[in-house]
């Protein structure tokens, strides 16, 4: 059975201001009054006019595409915290450029302050909830640098599900040594315990000196994205988080 897409309809001032946070509803009303807004090619006379998400809405000729939610790939640098507030340090939200900003943005999941790499920033609470739910086991892939050389014994220990300090049992995880550097490996986790990667390596007598997340679910970080850079994730790629 095919599902019929539900098309959202709303007032045109709401349509525009929801997609352009820099424009308040009263700014949009003024733009309408001054004749700068068109709907399907015709000037809009009243800000209460209804538009739906498939309509061609333009402000000064620029098409405003309606997206209910936004999904942003951030290449997190060290020194930022995955939080919506700056209470314990600078929030990763500071790195989101103005054109991608919206009310309600938050980082879906946490990386430590000294961890780099892929953080999803979104305003879609439902997706984040599913992604972070322990039952979904969304895999996360990390590049790890270790203080001491990688030991082959880690492969079996992690695959069996290692017990970390405090007696917490981890789910089976896949670790692969780097063939060109004995201090490096790639680790895939299917859960997200507090400081999990660091604690797993402490449990086997080693220490993580550098950590970078490169993949969430089936979505790989864009290797051309500079540290601190943000990229909007296309809607067709959003399914890759939960596949
Ligand atoms: N595991 C850690 O130890 N730190 C992170 O930032 C992510 C996973």
Short mmCIF file of C-alpha atoms and ligand atoms in Angstrom, two decimals:
data_model
loop_
_atom_site.label_atom_id
_atom_site.label_comp_id
_atom_site.label_asym_id
_atom_site.label_seq_id
_atom_site.Cartn_x
_atom_site.Cartn_y
_atom_site.Cartn_z
CA UNK A 1 0.00 0.00 0.00
CA UNK A 2 1.33 3.47 -0.85
CA UNK A 3 1.00 6.25 1.66
CA UNK A 4 -0.41 9.52 0.41
CA UNK A 5 1.89 12.44 1.29
CA UNK A 6 0.14 14.80 3.67
CA UNK A 7 0.62 18.31 2.29
CA UNK A 8 0.93 20.99 4.98
CA UNK A 9 -0.97 24.22 4.50
CA UNK A 10 -0.31 27.41 6.49
CA UNK A 11 -0.45 31.18 6.34
CA UNK A 12 2.13 32.59 3.98
CA UNK A 13 3.74 34.79 6.67
CA UNK A 14 4.26 31.65 8.78
CA UNK A 15 5.56 29.68 5.77
CA UNK A 16 8.23 32.32 5.09
CA UNK A 17 9.28 33.14 8.65
CA UNK A 18 9.59 29.43 9.54
CA UNK A 19 12.15 29.01 6.76
CA UNK A 20 13.87 32.38 7.17
CA UNK A 21 14.45 32.87 10.90
CA UNK A 22 15.93 36.30 10.23
CA UNK A 23 12.46 37.44 9.07
CA UNK A 24 9.82 37.86 11.78
CA UNK A 25 6.12 37.49 10.98
CA UNK A 26 5.79 41.30 11.03
CA UNK A 27 8.77 41.66 8.67
CA UNK A 28 7.00 39.27 6.28
CA UNK A 29 3.71 41.19 6.61
CA UNK A 30 5.56 44.35 5.57
CA UNK A 31 7.18 42.55 2.62
CA UNK A 32 3.70 41.41 1.55
CA UNK A 33 2.31 44.93 1.88
CA UNK A 34 5.18 46.29 -0.21
CA UNK A 35 4.54 43.72 -2.94
CA UNK A 36 7.75 41.68 -2.54
CA UNK A 37 6.07 38.28 -2.06
CA UNK A 38 4.62 36.03 -4.77
CA UNK A 39 2.67 32.80 -4.60
CA UNK A 40 2.76 30.63 -7.73
CA UNK A 41 3.76 33.65 -9.77
CA UNK A 42 1.09 36.03 -8.47
CA UNK A 43 1.70 38.88 -6.00
CA UNK A 44 0.38 38.13 -2.51
CA UNK A 45 -1.97 40.80 -1.19
CA UNK A 46 -2.66 39.43 2.27
CA UNK A 47 -0.26 37.75 4.71
CA UNK A 48 -3.11 35.47 5.80
CA UNK A 49 -3.23 33.86 2.38
CA UNK A 50 -2.71 30.10 2.63
CA UNK A 51 0.24 28.37 1.01
CA UNK A 52 1.19 24.73 1.04
CA UNK A 53 4.65 23.19 1.08
CA UNK A 54 4.53 22.40 -2.66
CA UNK A 55 3.68 25.98 -3.66
CA UNK A 56 6.15 28.28 -5.37
CA UNK A 57 6.66 31.01 -2.76
CA UNK A 58 9.13 33.78 -3.48
CA UNK A 59 10.48 36.84 -1.69
CA UNK A 60 12.00 39.36 -4.07
CA UNK A 61 12.18 36.56 -6.62
CA UNK A 62 14.07 34.16 -4.32
CA UNK A 63 12.27 30.80 -3.99
CA UNK A 64 11.62 29.74 -0.41
CA UNK A 65 11.58 25.94 -0.18
CA UNK A 66 9.58 24.65 2.77
CA UNK A 67 11.27 22.02 4.92
CA UNK A 68 9.59 20.94 8.10
CA UNK A 69 12.90 20.04 9.70
CA UNK A 70 16.54 20.71 9.09
CA UNK A 71 19.43 18.23 9.44
CA UNK A 72 22.96 19.56 9.69
CA UNK A 73 26.24 17.67 9.54
CA UNK A 74 28.81 19.40 11.74
CA UNK A 75 32.50 18.51 11.71
CA UNK A 76 33.02 19.27 15.38
CA UNK A 77 36.41 20.64 16.40
CA UNK A 78 37.84 20.06 19.86
CA UNK A 79 36.87 22.62 22.50
CA UNK A 80 33.10 22.71 21.87
CA UNK A 81 30.42 20.95 23.88
CA UNK A 82 27.37 19.09 22.60
CA UNK A 83 24.79 21.06 24.51
CA UNK A 84 22.21 23.72 23.70
CA UNK A 85 23.57 26.10 26.34
CA UNK A 86 27.00 27.61 26.89
CA UNK A 87 26.94 26.94 30.64
CA UNK A 88 29.83 24.44 30.62
CA UNK A 89 31.72 25.77 27.58
CA UNK A 90 30.99 26.93 24.06
CA UNK A 91 28.08 25.09 22.48
CA UNK A 92 28.41 23.46 19.07
CA UNK A 93 25.33 25.51 18.07
CA UNK A 94 27.65 28.53 17.85
CA UNK A 95 29.18 26.89 14.77
CA UNK A 96 25.90 26.78 12.82
CA UNK A 97 25.93 29.52 10.14
CA UNK A 98 23.03 31.98 10.13
CA UNK A 99 21.47 30.59 6.93
CA UNK A 100 20.99 27.19 8.61
CA UNK A 101 19.84 28.52 12.01
CA UNK A 102 16.31 27.84 13.20
CA UNK A 103 14.57 27.85 16.54
CA UNK A 104 14.72 24.51 18.36
CA UNK A 105 18.07 23.28 17.02
CA UNK A 106 19.98 20.83 19.22
CA UNK A 107 22.82 18.33 18.84
CA UNK A 108 21.39 14.81 18.54
CA UNK A 109 23.84 12.85 20.68
CA UNK A 110 27.04 13.82 22.38
CA UNK A 111 30.71 13.88 21.65
CA UNK A 112 33.17 14.80 24.39
CA UNK A 113 34.71 18.26 24.38
CA UNK A 114 38.02 16.83 23.10
CA UNK A 115 36.41 14.58 20.44
CA UNK A 116 36.19 15.69 16.82
CA UNK A 117 33.95 14.71 13.97
CA UNK A 118 30.38 14.08 12.94
CA UNK A 119 27.62 15.62 15.06
CA UNK A 120 24.06 15.77 13.78
CA UNK A 121 22.32 19.04 14.60
CA UNK A 122 18.60 19.13 13.97
CA UNK A 123 15.23 20.44 15.11
CA UNK A 124 13.61 17.02 14.53
CA UNK A 125 13.03 15.63 18.02
CA UNK A 126 11.28 12.54 16.71
CA UNK A 127 14.20 11.44 14.55
CA UNK A 128 16.69 12.17 17.34
CA UNK A 129 14.63 10.18 19.81
CA UNK A 130 14.56 7.16 17.49
CA UNK A 131 18.24 7.50 16.67
CA UNK A 132 19.31 7.69 20.28
CA UNK A 133 16.93 5.00 21.57
CA UNK A 134 19.02 2.09 22.84
CA UNK A 135 16.70 -0.33 21.00
CA UNK A 136 17.71 1.10 17.61
CA UNK A 137 21.42 0.30 18.02
CA UNK A 138 22.36 2.89 15.37
CA UNK A 139 26.05 2.16 14.65
CA UNK A 140 28.56 4.95 15.16
CA UNK A 141 32.04 4.67 13.70
CA UNK A 142 35.11 6.19 15.34
CA UNK A 143 38.72 6.64 14.32
CA UNK A 144 40.81 6.08 17.40
CA UNK A 145 44.43 6.91 18.17
CA UNK A 146 45.96 5.03 21.10
CA UNK A 147 48.81 5.78 23.46
CA UNK A 148 50.14 2.23 23.23
CA UNK A 149 50.17 0.01 20.14
CA UNK A 150 46.95 -1.80 19.21
CA UNK A 151 46.84 -5.38 20.46
CA UNK A 152 45.09 -8.08 18.39
CA UNK A 153 43.39 -9.33 21.59
CA UNK A 154 41.09 -6.27 21.50
CA UNK A 155 39.27 -7.67 18.46
CA UNK A 156 37.88 -10.69 20.34
CA UNK A 157 37.39 -8.87 23.64
CA UNK A 158 35.32 -6.11 22.02
CA UNK A 159 33.43 -8.55 19.75
CA UNK A 160 32.33 -10.53 22.81
CA UNK A 161 31.13 -7.39 24.61
CA UNK A 162 33.63 -6.06 27.09
CA UNK A 163 32.77 -5.12 30.67
CA UNK A 164 33.94 -1.59 31.47
CA UNK A 165 34.59 -0.02 34.85
CA UNK A 166 31.73 -0.20 37.29
CA UNK A 167 30.67 -3.55 35.79
CA UNK A 168 28.83 -2.13 32.76
CA UNK A 169 28.62 -4.69 29.98
CA UNK A 170 29.01 -3.30 26.46
CA UNK A 171 27.29 -4.64 23.37
CA UNK A 172 29.55 -6.42 20.89
CA UNK A 173 31.66 -3.89 18.96
CA UNK A 174 33.85 -4.24 15.88
CA UNK A 175 37.40 -2.95 16.02
CA UNK A 176 39.80 -3.00 13.06
CA UNK A 177 43.48 -2.08 13.36
CA UNK A 178 44.95 0.41 10.93
CA UNK A 179 47.40 -1.43 8.68
CA UNK A 180 49.71 1.56 8.32
CA UNK A 181 49.83 2.81 11.93
CA UNK A 182 49.95 0.47 14.94
CA UNK A 183 48.54 3.21 17.22
CA UNK A 184 45.37 3.64 15.18
CA UNK A 185 42.16 1.67 14.71
CA UNK A 186 38.53 2.02 13.67
CA UNK A 187 35.78 1.12 16.13
CA UNK A 188 32.07 0.60 15.44
CA UNK A 189 29.74 0.88 18.46
CA UNK A 190 26.04 0.04 18.52
CA UNK A 191 25.22 2.04 21.63
CA UNK A 192 26.39 5.22 23.33
CA UNK A 193 27.47 4.88 26.95
CA UNK A 194 29.15 7.80 28.67
CA UNK A 195 32.79 8.15 27.46
CA UNK A 196 32.37 4.66 26.04
CA UNK A 197 35.31 4.50 23.62
CA UNK A 198 37.74 5.90 26.16
CA UNK A 199 36.49 3.56 28.89
CA UNK A 200 36.66 0.50 26.62
CA UNK A 201 40.33 1.12 25.90
CA UNK A 202 41.09 1.83 29.55
CA UNK A 203 39.58 -1.60 30.32
CA UNK A 204 42.17 -3.25 28.08
CA UNK A 205 45.07 -1.25 29.55
CA UNK A 206 45.38 1.36 26.82
CA UNK A 207 44.42 5.02 26.46
CA UNK A 208 42.70 7.04 23.73
CA UNK A 209 44.79 10.06 22.77
CA UNK A 210 42.60 11.23 19.88
CA UNK A 211 39.04 10.43 18.88
CA UNK A 212 37.04 11.33 15.79
CA UNK A 213 33.57 10.17 14.80
CA UNK A 214 33.29 9.58 11.06
CA UNK A 215 29.94 7.88 10.58
CA UNK A 216 26.45 7.75 12.09
CA UNK A 217 24.26 4.92 10.80
CA UNK A 218 24.97 4.71 7.08
CA UNK A 219 25.96 8.34 6.71
CA UNK A 220 29.65 9.12 6.41
CA UNK A 221 31.07 12.51 7.28
CA UNK A 222 31.95 14.55 4.18
CA UNK A 223 35.74 14.41 4.09
CA UNK A 224 35.82 17.85 2.42
CA UNK A 225 34.02 19.46 5.34
CA UNK A 226 36.57 21.50 7.29
CA UNK A 227 36.72 21.36 11.10
CA UNK A 228 33.96 23.61 12.42
CA UNK A 229 32.11 23.43 9.07
CA UNK A 230 28.40 22.66 8.66
CA UNK A 231 26.58 21.09 5.76
CA UNK A 232 22.86 20.64 5.31
CA UNK A 233 22.00 16.95 4.97
CA UNK A 234 19.66 16.32 2.07
CA UNK A 235 16.32 14.82 3.03
CA UNK A 236 17.00 11.74 0.90
CA UNK A 237 20.02 11.01 3.13
CA UNK A 238 18.17 11.37 6.43
CA UNK A 239 16.88 7.77 6.21
CA UNK A 240 20.51 6.63 6.35
CA UNK A 241 20.55 7.36 10.07
CA UNK A 242 17.95 4.72 10.84
CA UNK A 243 18.09 2.48 7.72
N1 LIG B 1 33.18 7.72 23.32
C1 LIG B 1 33.96 8.55 24.02
O1 LIG B 1 34.70 8.12 24.89
N2 LIG B 1 33.92 9.86 23.73
C2 LIG B 1 33.16 10.37 22.75
O2 LIG B 1 33.16 11.58 22.51
C3 LIG B 1 32.34 9.49 22.01
C4 LIG B 1 32.36 8.17 22.33
#
